[in-house]
Amino acid sequence: MKPLKEMTVLVTGGSRGIGAAIARRFAAESMNVVIHYMQSHEAANETARSCMRMGATNVMTVAADMRSKEQLLRMREKLEAAGMVPDILVNNAGIAHYGMLADVTEHEWDDVMAVNLKGMFLSTQMFMPSMIAQRYGRIINVSSIWGMSGASCEVLYSTTKGGMNAFTKALAKELAPSGVTVNAVAPGAVETVMLDNLDAGEKEALESEIPLGRFAQPEEIASLVYFLSLPESSYITGQIISPNGGWLT
């Protein structure tokens, strides 16, 4: 097994929010960091610059639509050519959807499913063979508390995250003999742009439901993801870990 500082992490959806915080956390350990994005080119570049300032050995940004196998294959080719095939894959890319199930269109259903579930499946399938070959790897899926408890008016989003949790548990059993662990981090409410649809009163009401009395910071989620990537975490696999401030126990 190569030293941690020589390993490469790929963070999908790494241009902003939780993904950017995860990229910076690995950069702080002088690792090789790949930041995937779909359209947020400048945000990805800014995250890359911050990763370099924090001490990353190498940083690379790559664009791909998680719904497209062809684009993801081209992304893998670029990483292979650059010697940046990931030892650690963080499946963070995803989109939210808010609305009554009765109002969800077939197109909306297919689109959210394609990004949140199909994209995770494709990226995992593409990068796990190299992990199996070297008998070491970490796959960490960023899920949601709603994948565990469900949320009214977020049936579609909750369904994708529940599927991600099931994927995590099943794949962990499949890859365990190869020394590859698979876990999911399922945050509660996190202070990111995904909460921008709430006004001040709604945010205050939501915070009052959380025993710790506040939202999580992206850096707190990133720390858990980093911990699960460590060689010392080799006995943790198939787990859905939810940092939610006591909101769901």
Coordinates of N, CA and C in Angstrom, one line a residue:
M1 N 0.8 -1.2 0.0 CA 0.0 0.0 0.0 C 0.9 1.2 0.0
K2 N 0.6 2.2 -0.9 CA 1.4 3.4 -1.0 C 1.1 4.3 0.2
P3 N 2.0 5.2 0.6 CA 1.7 6.1 1.7 C 0.5 7.0 1.3
L4 N -0.2 7.5 2.4 CA -1.4 8.3 2.2 C -1.1 9.5 1.3
K5 N 0.0 10.1 1.5 CA 0.3 11.4 0.8 C 0.5 11.1 -0.7
E6 N 0.7 9.9 -1.1 CA 0.9 9.6 -2.5 C -0.4 9.1 -3.1
M7 N -1.4 9.1 -2.4 CA -2.7 8.6 -2.9 C -3.5 9.8 -3.6
T8 N -4.4 9.4 -4.4 CA -5.2 10.4 -5.1 C -6.7 10.2 -4.7
V9 N -7.4 11.3 -4.5 CA -8.8 11.3 -4.2 C -9.5 12.0 -5.3
L10 N -10.6 11.4 -5.8 CA -11.5 12.1 -6.7 C -12.8 12.4 -6.0
V11 N -13.1 13.7 -6.0 CA -14.4 14.2 -5.4 C -15.3 14.6 -6.5
T12 N -16.4 13.9 -6.7 CA -17.3 14.3 -7.7 C -18.2 15.4 -7.1
G13 N -18.6 16.4 -8.0 CA -19.3 17.5 -7.5 C -18.5 18.3 -6.5
G14 N -17.2 18.5 -6.8 CA -16.3 19.0 -5.8 C -16.0 20.5 -6.0
S15 N -16.8 21.2 -6.7 CA -16.6 22.6 -7.0 C -17.0 23.6 -5.9
R16 N -18.0 23.1 -5.1 CA -18.5 24.0 -4.1 C -19.2 23.2 -2.9
G17 N -19.6 23.9 -1.9 CA -20.3 23.2 -0.8 C -19.5 22.1 -0.1
I18 N -20.2 21.0 0.2 CA -19.6 19.9 0.9 C -18.5 19.3 0.0
G19 N -18.7 19.2 -1.3 CA -17.6 18.7 -2.1 C -16.3 19.5 -2.1
A20 N -16.4 20.8 -2.1 CA -15.2 21.7 -2.0 C -14.6 21.5 -0.7
A21 N -15.3 21.4 0.4 CA -14.8 21.2 1.7 C -14.0 19.9 1.8
I22 N -14.6 18.9 1.2 CA -13.9 17.6 1.2 C -12.6 17.7 0.4
A23 N -12.6 18.3 -0.7 CA -11.4 18.5 -1.5 C -10.3 19.2 -0.7
R24 N -10.7 20.3 0.0 CA -9.7 21.0 0.8 C -9.2 20.2 1.9
R25 N -10.0 19.4 2.5 CA -9.6 18.5 3.6 C -8.5 17.6 3.2
F26 N -8.6 17.0 2.1 CA -7.6 16.1 1.6 C -6.3 16.9 1.1
A27 N -6.6 18.0 0.6 CA -5.4 18.9 0.2 C -4.6 19.2 1.3
A28 N -5.2 19.5 2.5 CA -4.4 19.8 3.7 C -3.5 18.7 4.1
E29 N -3.7 17.5 3.6 CA -2.8 16.4 4.0 C -1.8 16.1 2.8
S30 N -1.6 17.1 1.9 CA -0.7 17.0 0.8 C -0.9 15.9 -0.1
M31 N -2.2 15.6 -0.3 CA -2.6 14.5 -1.2 C -2.8 15.0 -2.6
N32 N -3.0 14.1 -3.6 CA -3.4 14.4 -4.9 C -4.9 14.6 -5.0
V33 N -5.4 15.7 -5.5 CA -6.8 15.9 -5.5 C -7.4 16.2 -6.9
V34 N -8.4 15.4 -7.2 CA -9.1 15.6 -8.5 C -10.5 16.2 -8.2
I35 N -10.8 17.3 -8.7 CA -12.1 18.0 -8.5 C -13.0 17.9 -9.7
H36 N -14.0 17.1 -9.6 CA -15.0 17.0 -10.7 C -16.1 18.0 -10.6
Y37 N -16.5 18.5 -11.8 CA -17.6 19.4 -11.8 C -18.4 19.2 -13.2
M38 N -19.6 19.8 -13.3 CA -20.3 19.6 -14.5 C -20.3 21.0 -15.3
Q39 N -20.7 22.0 -14.7 CA -20.8 23.3 -15.3 C -20.1 24.4 -14.6
S40 N -19.8 24.2 -13.3 CA -19.3 25.3 -12.5 C -17.7 25.4 -12.6
H41 N -17.4 25.8 -13.8 CA -15.9 25.9 -14.2 C -15.1 26.8 -13.3
E42 N -15.6 28.0 -13.1 CA -14.8 29.0 -12.3 C -14.8 28.6 -10.8
A43 N -15.9 28.0 -10.3 CA -16.0 27.6 -8.9 C -15.0 26.4 -8.7
A44 N -14.9 25.5 -9.7 CA -14.0 24.4 -9.6 C -12.5 24.9 -9.6
N45 N -12.3 25.9 -10.4 CA -10.9 26.4 -10.5 C -10.5 27.1 -9.2
E46 N -11.5 27.8 -8.6 CA -11.2 28.5 -7.3 C -11.0 27.5 -6.2
T47 N -11.7 26.4 -6.2 CA -11.5 25.3 -5.2 C -10.1 24.7 -5.5
A48 N -9.7 24.5 -6.7 CA -8.4 24.0 -7.0 C -7.3 24.9 -6.5
R49 N -7.5 26.2 -6.7 CA -6.5 27.2 -6.2 C -6.4 27.1 -4.7
S50 N -7.5 27.0 -4.0 CA -7.4 26.9 -2.6 C -6.8 25.6 -2.1
C51 N -7.0 24.5 -2.9 CA -6.3 23.2 -2.6 C -4.8 23.4 -2.7
M52 N -4.4 24.1 -3.7 CA -2.9 24.2 -3.9 C -2.4 25.1 -2.8
R53 N -3.1 26.1 -2.4 CA -2.6 26.9 -1.3 C -2.5 26.1 0.0
M54 N -3.4 25.1 0.2 CA -3.4 24.3 1.4 C -2.4 23.2 1.4
G55 N -1.7 23.0 0.2 CA -0.6 22.1 0.2 C -0.8 20.8 -0.6
A56 N -1.8 20.7 -1.4 CA -2.0 19.5 -2.2 C -0.8 19.3 -3.1
T57 N -0.4 18.1 -3.3 CA 0.7 17.7 -4.1 C 0.4 18.1 -5.6
N58 N -0.7 17.5 -6.0 CA -1.2 17.8 -7.4 C -2.7 18.0 -7.3
V59 N -3.2 18.9 -8.2 CA -4.6 19.2 -8.2 C -5.0 19.2 -9.7
M60 N -6.2 18.6 -10.0 CA -6.7 18.5 -11.3 C -8.2 18.8 -11.3
T61 N -8.7 19.5 -12.3 CA -10.1 19.7 -12.4 C -10.6 19.0 -13.7
V62 N -11.7 18.3 -13.6 CA -12.3 17.6 -14.8 C -13.8 17.8 -14.9
A63 N -14.3 18.1 -16.1 CA -15.7 18.3 -16.3 C -16.3 17.0 -16.9
A64 N -17.5 16.7 -16.4 CA -18.2 15.6 -17.0 C -19.7 15.6 -16.5
D65 N -20.6 15.2 -17.3 CA -22.0 15.1 -16.9 C -22.1 13.7 -16.3
M66 N -22.5 13.6 -15.0 CA -22.6 12.3 -14.4 C -23.7 11.4 -15.0
R67 N -24.5 12.0 -15.8 CA -25.6 11.1 -16.5 C -25.0 10.5 -17.8
S68 N -23.8 10.8 -18.2 CA -23.3 10.4 -19.5 C -22.1 9.4 -19.3
K69 N -22.3 8.2 -19.7 CA -21.2 7.2 -19.6 C -20.0 7.6 -20.4
E70 N -20.3 8.2 -21.6 CA -19.3 8.6 -22.5 C -18.4 9.7 -21.9
Q71 N -19.0 10.6 -21.3 CA -18.2 11.7 -20.7 C -17.4 11.2 -19.5
L72 N -18.0 10.3 -18.7 CA -17.2 9.8 -17.6 C -16.1 8.9 -18.1
L73 N -16.3 8.2 -19.2 CA -15.1 7.4 -19.8 C -14.0 8.3 -20.2
R74 N -14.4 9.5 -20.8 CA -13.3 10.4 -21.2 C -12.6 11.0 -20.0
M75 N -13.4 11.2 -18.9 CA -12.8 11.7 -17.7 C -11.8 10.7 -17.1
R76 N -12.2 9.4 -17.2 CA -11.2 8.4 -16.7 C -10.0 8.4 -17.5
E77 N -10.1 8.5 -18.8 CA -8.9 8.5 -19.7 C -8.0 9.7 -19.4
K78 N -8.6 10.8 -19.1 CA -7.7 12.0 -18.7 C -7.0 11.7 -17.4
L79 N -7.7 11.1 -16.4 CA -7.0 10.8 -15.2 C -5.9 9.8 -15.3
E80 N -6.2 8.8 -16.2 CA -5.2 7.7 -16.4 C -3.9 8.4 -17.1
A81 N -4.2 9.3 -18.0 CA -3.0 9.9 -18.7 C -2.2 10.8 -17.8
A82 N -2.9 11.4 -16.8 CA -2.2 12.2 -15.9 C -1.6 11.5 -14.7
G83 N -1.8 10.2 -14.6 CA -1.4 9.4 -13.4 C -2.1 9.8 -12.2
M84 N -3.5 10.1 -12.3 CA -4.3 10.5 -11.2 C -5.5 9.6 -11.0
V85 N -5.3 8.3 -11.3 CA -6.4 7.4 -11.0 C -6.7 7.3 -9.5
P86 N -7.9 7.5 -9.1 CA -8.2 7.6 -7.6 C -8.0 6.3 -6.8
D87 N -7.4 6.5 -5.7 CA -7.4 5.4 -4.7 C -8.6 5.6 -3.8
I88 N -9.1 6.8 -3.7 CA -10.2 7.1 -2.9 C -11.2 7.8 -3.8
L89 N -12.5 7.3 -3.8 CA -13.5 7.9 -4.6 C -14.6 8.4 -3.7
V90 N -14.9 9.7 -3.8 CA -16.0 10.3 -3.0 C -17.1 10.7 -4.0
N91 N -18.2 9.9 -3.9 CA -19.3 10.2 -4.8 C -20.2 11.2 -4.1
N92 N -19.9 12.5 -4.4 CA -20.6 13.6 -3.8 C -21.6 14.3 -4.7
A93 N -21.4 14.1 -6.0 CA -22.3 14.9 -7.0 C -23.7 14.5 -6.9
G94 N -24.6 15.5 -6.9 CA -26.0 15.2 -6.8 C -26.8 16.4 -6.9
I95 N -28.1 16.3 -7.2 CA -29.0 17.4 -7.3 C -30.2 17.1 -6.4
A96 N -30.8 18.2 -5.9 CA -31.9 18.1 -5.0 C -33.2 18.3 -5.8
H97 N -34.3 18.0 -5.2 CA -35.6 18.2 -5.7 C -36.6 18.4 -4.6
Y98 N -37.4 19.5 -4.7 CA -38.4 19.8 -3.6 C -39.7 19.9 -4.3
G99 N -40.7 19.2 -3.8 CA -42.1 19.3 -4.4 C -42.9 18.1 -4.1
M100 N -44.2 18.3 -4.1 CA -45.1 17.1 -3.9 C -44.9 16.1 -5.0
L101 N -45.0 14.8 -4.6 CA -44.8 13.7 -5.5 C -45.9 13.8 -6.7
A102 N -47.0 14.3 -6.4 CA -48.1 14.4 -7.4 C -47.7 15.4 -8.5
D103 N -46.7 16.3 -8.2 CA -46.3 17.3 -9.2 C -45.0 16.9 -9.9
V104 N -44.4 15.8 -9.5 CA -43.1 15.4 -10.1 C -43.4 14.9 -11.5
T105 N -42.7 15.4 -12.5 CA -42.8 14.9 -13.9 C -41.9 13.7 -14.1
E106 N -42.2 13.0 -15.1 CA -41.3 11.8 -15.5 C -39.9 12.3 -15.8
H107 N -39.8 13.4 -16.5 CA -38.5 13.9 -16.8 C -37.7 14.3 -15.5
E108 N -38.4 14.9 -14.6 CA -37.7 15.3 -13.3 C -37.3 14.0 -12.6
W109 N -38.1 13.0 -12.5 CA -37.8 11.7 -11.9 C -36.5 11.1 -12.5
D110 N -36.6 11.0 -13.9 CA -35.4 10.4 -14.6 C -34.2 11.2 -14.4
D111 N -34.3 12.5 -14.4 CA -33.1 13.3 -14.3 C -32.4 13.2 -12.9
V112 N -33.2 13.3 -11.8 CA -32.6 13.2 -10.5 C -32.0 11.8 -10.3
M113 N -32.8 10.8 -10.7 CA -32.3 9.4 -10.6 C -31.0 9.3 -11.4
A114 N -30.9 9.9 -12.6 CA -29.7 9.7 -13.4 C -28.5 10.3 -12.8
V115 N -28.6 11.5 -12.2 CA -27.5 12.2 -11.5 C -27.1 11.5 -10.2
N116 N -28.1 11.3 -9.4 CA -27.8 10.8 -8.0 C -27.5 9.4 -7.9
L117 N -28.1 8.5 -8.7 CA -27.9 7.1 -8.6 C -27.1 6.5 -9.8
K118 N -27.5 6.8 -11.0 CA -26.8 6.3 -12.2 C -25.3 6.9 -12.2
G119 N -25.2 8.1 -11.9 CA -23.8 8.7 -11.9 C -22.9 8.1 -10.9
M120 N -23.5 7.8 -9.7 CA -22.7 7.1 -8.6 C -22.3 5.7 -9.1
F121 N -23.3 5.0 -9.7 CA -23.0 3.6 -10.2 C -21.9 3.7 -11.3
L122 N -22.0 4.6 -12.2 CA -21.0 4.6 -13.3 C -19.6 5.0 -12.8
S123 N -19.5 6.0 -12.0 CA -18.2 6.4 -11.5 C -17.6 5.3 -10.6
T124 N -18.4 4.6 -9.8 CA -17.9 3.5 -9.0 C -17.4 2.4 -9.9
Q125 N -18.2 2.0 -10.8 CA -17.9 0.9 -11.7 C -16.6 1.2 -12.5
M126 N -16.4 2.4 -12.8 CA -15.2 2.8 -13.6 C -13.9 2.7 -12.8
F127 N -14.0 3.1 -11.5 CA -12.8 3.3 -10.8 C -12.5 2.2 -9.7
M128 N -13.4 1.3 -9.5 CA -13.2 0.2 -8.5 C -12.2 -0.8 -9.0
P129 N -12.1 -1.1 -10.3 CA -11.2 -2.2 -10.8 C -9.7 -1.9 -10.4
S130 N -9.3 -0.6 -10.4 CA -7.9 -0.3 -10.0 C -7.7 -0.5 -8.5
M131 N -8.8 -0.2 -7.8 CA -8.7 -0.4 -6.3 C -8.6 -1.9 -6.0
I132 N -9.4 -2.7 -6.7 CA -9.4 -4.2 -6.5 C -8.0 -4.7 -6.9
A133 N -7.4 -4.2 -8.0 CA -6.1 -4.7 -8.4 C -5.0 -4.5 -7.4
Q134 N -5.1 -3.3 -6.8 CA -4.1 -3.0 -5.8 C -4.4 -3.4 -4.4
R135 N -5.6 -4.0 -4.2 CA -6.1 -4.5 -3.0 C -6.2 -3.4 -1.9
Y136 N -6.5 -2.2 -2.3 CA -6.8 -1.1 -1.4 C -7.6 -0.1 -2.1
G137 N -8.6 0.4 -1.4 CA -9.4 1.5 -2.0 C -10.5 1.9 -1.0
R138 N -10.9 3.1 -1.2 CA -12.0 3.7 -0.3 C -13.1 4.3 -1.2
I139 N -14.3 3.9 -1.1 CA -15.4 4.5 -1.8 C -16.4 5.0 -0.7
I140 N -16.6 6.3 -0.8 CA -17.4 7.0 0.2 C -18.5 7.8 -0.5
N141 N -19.7 7.4 -0.2 CA -20.9 8.0 -0.9 C -21.5 9.1 0.0
V142 N -21.7 10.2 -0.5 CA -22.3 11.3 0.3 C -23.8 11.2 0.1
S143 N -24.5 10.7 1.1 CA -25.9 10.5 1.1 C -26.7 11.6 1.8
S144 N -27.7 11.3 2.5 CA -28.5 12.4 3.2 C -29.3 11.7 4.3
I145 N -29.6 12.5 5.3 CA -30.5 12.0 6.4 C -31.8 11.6 5.8
W146 N -32.2 12.2 4.7 CA -33.5 11.9 4.1 C -33.5 10.5 3.5
G147 N -32.4 10.0 3.2 CA -32.3 8.6 2.7 C -32.5 7.6 3.8
M148 N -32.5 8.0 5.1 CA -32.7 7.1 6.2 C -34.1 7.3 6.8
S149 N -34.6 8.5 6.8 CA -35.9 8.8 7.4 C -37.0 9.2 6.4
G150 N -36.6 9.6 5.2 CA -37.6 10.1 4.3 C -38.0 11.6 4.7
A151 N -38.4 12.3 3.7 CA -38.9 13.7 4.0 C -40.1 14.0 3.1
S152 N -41.1 14.6 3.7 CA -42.3 15.0 3.0 C -41.9 16.1 2.0
C153 N -42.4 16.0 0.8 CA -42.2 16.9 -0.3 C -40.8 16.7 -0.9
E154 N -40.1 15.7 -0.4 CA -38.8 15.3 -1.0 C -38.7 13.8 -1.3
V155 N -39.8 13.3 -1.8 CA -39.9 11.9 -2.0 C -38.9 11.4 -3.0
L156 N -38.7 12.2 -4.1 CA -37.8 11.8 -5.2 C -36.4 11.8 -4.7
Y157 N -36.0 12.9 -4.0 CA -34.6 13.0 -3.5 C -34.4 12.0 -2.4
S158 N -35.3 11.8 -1.5 CA -35.2 10.7 -0.5 C -35.0 9.4 -1.1
T159 N -35.7 9.1 -2.2 CA -35.6 7.8 -2.8 C -34.2 7.6 -3.4
T160 N -33.6 8.6 -4.0 CA -32.3 8.4 -4.5 C -31.3 8.2 -3.4
K161 N -31.4 8.9 -2.3 CA -30.5 8.7 -1.2 C -30.7 7.4 -0.5
G162 N -31.9 6.9 -0.4 CA -32.1 5.6 0.1 C -31.5 4.5 -0.8
G163 N -31.6 4.7 -2.1 CA -31.0 3.8 -3.0 C -29.4 3.8 -2.8
M164 N -28.9 5.0 -2.6 CA -27.5 5.1 -2.4 C -27.0 4.3 -1.1
N165 N -27.9 4.4 -0.1 CA -27.5 3.7 1.1 C -27.5 2.2 0.9
A166 N -28.5 1.7 0.1 CA -28.6 0.3 -0.2 C -27.4 -0.2 -1.0
F167 N -27.1 0.7 -2.0 CA -25.9 0.4 -2.9 C -24.7 0.3 -2.0
T168 N -24.5 1.2 -1.1 CA -23.3 1.1 -0.2 C -23.2 -0.2 0.6
K169 N -24.3 -0.6 1.2 CA -24.3 -1.8 2.0 C -24.0 -3.0 1.2
A170 N -24.6 -3.1 0.0 CA -24.4 -4.3 -0.9 C -23.0 -4.3 -1.4
L171 N -22.5 -3.2 -2.0 CA -21.2 -3.2 -2.6 C -20.1 -3.4 -1.5
A172 N -20.3 -3.0 -0.3 CA -19.3 -3.2 0.7 C -19.1 -4.7 0.9
K173 N -20.2 -5.5 0.9 CA -20.0 -7.0 1.0 C -19.3 -7.5 -0.2
E174 N -19.6 -7.0 -1.4 CA -19.0 -7.5 -2.6 C -17.5 -7.2 -2.7
L175 N -17.1 -6.1 -2.2 CA -15.7 -5.6 -2.3 C -14.8 -5.9 -1.1
A176 N -15.4 -6.3 0.0 CA -14.6 -6.6 1.2 C -13.5 -7.5 1.0
P177 N -13.6 -8.6 0.3 CA -12.5 -9.6 0.1 C -11.3 -8.9 -0.6
S178 N -11.6 -7.8 -1.3 CA -10.5 -7.2 -2.1 C -9.8 -6.1 -1.3
G179 N -10.2 -5.8 -0.1 CA -9.6 -4.8 0.7 C -10.1 -3.4 0.4
V180 N -11.2 -3.3 -0.2 CA -11.9 -2.0 -0.6 C -13.1 -1.8 0.3
T181 N -13.1 -0.7 1.0 CA -14.2 -0.4 1.9 C -15.2 0.5 1.2
V182 N -16.5 0.4 1.5 CA -17.5 1.2 1.0 C -18.4 1.7 2.1
N183 N -18.5 3.0 2.3 CA -19.3 3.6 3.3 C -20.1 4.8 2.8
A184 N -21.1 5.2 3.5 CA -21.9 6.4 3.2 C -21.9 7.3 4.4
V185 N -21.8 8.6 4.0 CA -22.0 9.7 5.0 C -23.3 10.4 4.7
A186 N -24.2 10.4 5.7 CA -25.6 10.9 5.4 C -25.8 12.1 6.3
P187 N -25.4 13.3 5.9 CA -25.5 14.5 6.8 C -27.0 14.9 7.0
G188 N -27.2 15.6 8.1 CA -28.4 16.3 8.3 C -28.4 17.6 7.6
A189 N -28.9 18.7 8.2 CA -28.9 20.0 7.6 C -27.5 20.6 7.6
V190 N -27.0 21.0 6.5 CA -25.6 21.6 6.4 C -25.7 23.0 5.8
E191 N -24.9 23.9 6.3 CA -25.0 25.3 5.9 C -24.3 25.4 4.5
T192 N -25.2 25.1 3.5 CA -24.7 25.3 2.1 C -25.9 26.0 1.3
V193 N -25.6 26.1 0.0 CA -26.6 26.8 -0.9 C -27.9 26.0 -1.0
M194 N -27.9 24.7 -0.6 CA -29.1 23.9 -0.7 C -30.1 24.3 0.4
L195 N -29.7 25.2 1.3 CA -30.7 25.7 2.3 C -31.2 27.1 1.9
D196 N -30.7 27.6 0.7 CA -31.1 28.9 0.3 C -32.6 29.1 0.0
N197 N -33.3 28.0 -0.2 CA -34.7 28.1 -0.5 C -35.5 28.3 0.8
L198 N -34.8 28.3 1.9 CA -35.5 28.6 3.2 C -35.3 30.1 3.6
D199 N -36.3 30.7 4.1 CA -36.1 32.1 4.6 C -35.6 32.0 6.0
A200 N -35.3 33.2 6.6 CA -34.7 33.2 8.0 C -35.6 32.5 9.0
G201 N -36.9 32.7 8.9 CA -37.8 32.1 9.9 C -37.8 30.6 9.8
E202 N -37.8 30.1 8.5 CA -37.8 28.7 8.3 C -36.5 28.1 8.8
K203 N -35.4 28.8 8.6 CA -34.1 28.2 9.1 C -34.1 28.2 10.6
E204 N -34.6 29.2 11.2 CA -34.6 29.2 12.7 C -35.5 28.1 13.2
A205 N -36.6 27.8 12.6 CA -37.5 26.8 13.0 C -36.8 25.4 12.8
L206 N -36.1 25.3 11.7 CA -35.4 24.0 11.5 C -34.3 23.8 12.5
E207 N -33.5 24.8 12.8 CA -32.5 24.7 13.8 C -33.0 24.3 15.2
S208 N -34.2 24.8 15.5 CA -34.8 24.5 16.8 C -35.1 23.0 16.9
E209 N -35.3 22.3 15.8 CA -35.5 20.9 15.8 C -34.3 20.0 16.1
I210 N -33.1 20.6 15.9 CA -31.8 19.9 16.0 C -31.3 20.0 17.4
P211 N -31.1 18.9 18.2 CA -30.6 19.0 19.5 C -29.4 19.9 19.7
L212 N -28.5 19.9 18.8 CA -27.3 20.8 18.9 C -27.6 22.2 18.6
G213 N -28.8 22.5 18.1 CA -29.2 23.9 17.9 C -28.6 24.6 16.8
R214 N -28.0 23.9 15.8 CA -27.4 24.6 14.7 C -27.2 23.7 13.5
F215 N -26.9 24.3 12.3 CA -26.6 23.5 11.1 C -25.2 23.0 11.2
A216 N -24.9 21.9 10.5 CA -23.5 21.5 10.3 C -22.7 22.4 9.4
Q217 N -21.5 22.5 9.6 CA -20.6 23.2 8.6 C -20.0 22.2 7.6
P218 N -19.8 22.6 6.4 CA -19.3 21.6 5.4 C -18.0 20.9 5.9
E219 N -17.2 21.7 6.6 CA -15.9 21.1 7.0 C -16.1 20.0 8.0
E220 N -17.2 20.0 8.8 CA -17.4 18.9 9.7 C -17.8 17.6 9.0
I221 N -18.5 17.7 7.9 CA -18.8 16.6 7.0 C -17.5 16.1 6.4
A222 N -16.7 17.0 5.9 CA -15.4 16.7 5.3 C -14.5 15.9 6.2
S223 N -14.5 16.2 7.4 CA -13.6 15.5 8.4 C -14.0 14.1 8.5
L224 N -15.3 13.8 8.5 CA -15.8 12.4 8.6 C -15.4 11.6 7.4
V225 N -15.6 12.3 6.2 CA -15.2 11.6 5.0 C -13.7 11.3 5.0
Y226 N -12.9 12.2 5.4 CA -11.5 12.0 5.5 C -11.1 10.8 6.4
F227 N -11.8 10.8 7.6 CA -11.5 9.7 8.5 C -11.8 8.3 7.9
L228 N -12.9 8.2 7.2 CA -13.3 7.0 6.5 C -12.3 6.6 5.4
S229 N -11.5 7.5 4.9 CA -10.6 7.2 3.9 C -9.2 6.7 4.4
L230 N -9.0 6.8 5.7 CA -7.7 6.4 6.3 C -7.5 4.9 6.3
P231 N -6.2 4.5 6.2 CA -5.9 3.1 6.4 C -6.4 2.5 7.7
E232 N -6.4 3.4 8.7 CA -6.8 3.0 10.1 C -8.3 2.7 10.1
S233 N -9.0 3.1 9.1 CA -10.5 2.8 9.1 C -10.9 1.6 8.3
S234 N -9.9 0.7 8.2 CA -10.1 -0.5 7.3 C -11.1 -1.5 7.8
Y235 N -11.6 -1.4 9.1 CA -12.6 -2.3 9.6 C -14.0 -1.7 9.5
I236 N -14.1 -0.5 9.0 CA -15.4 0.1 8.9 C -15.8 0.0 7.4
T237 N -16.8 -0.7 7.2 CA -17.4 -0.9 5.8 C -18.9 -1.2 5.8
G238 N -19.6 -0.8 4.8 CA -21.0 -1.0 4.8 C -21.8 -0.2 5.7
Q239 N -21.3 0.9 6.2 CA -22.0 1.7 7.2 C -22.6 3.0 6.7
I240 N -23.7 3.4 7.2 CA -24.3 4.6 6.9 C -24.2 5.5 8.1
I241 N -23.3 6.4 8.1 CA -23.0 7.3 9.2 C -23.6 8.6 9.0
S242 N -24.4 9.1 10.0 CA -25.2 10.3 9.8 C -24.8 11.4 10.8
P243 N -24.0 12.3 10.4 CA -23.7 13.5 11.3 C -24.8 14.5 11.2
N244 N -25.7 14.4 12.2 CA -26.9 15.3 12.1 C -27.3 16.1 13.3
G245 N -26.3 16.2 14.3 CA -26.5 17.0 15.5 C -27.6 16.4 16.4
G246 N -27.8 15.1 16.3 CA -28.8 14.5 17.2 C -30.2 14.6 16.6
W247 N -30.4 15.1 15.4 CA -31.7 15.2 14.8 C -32.4 13.9 14.6
L248 N -31.6 12.9 14.2 CA -32.1 11.5 14.0 C -31.2 10.6 14.7
T249 N -31.7 9.8 15.6 CA -30.9 8.9 16.4 C -31.4 7.5 16.3

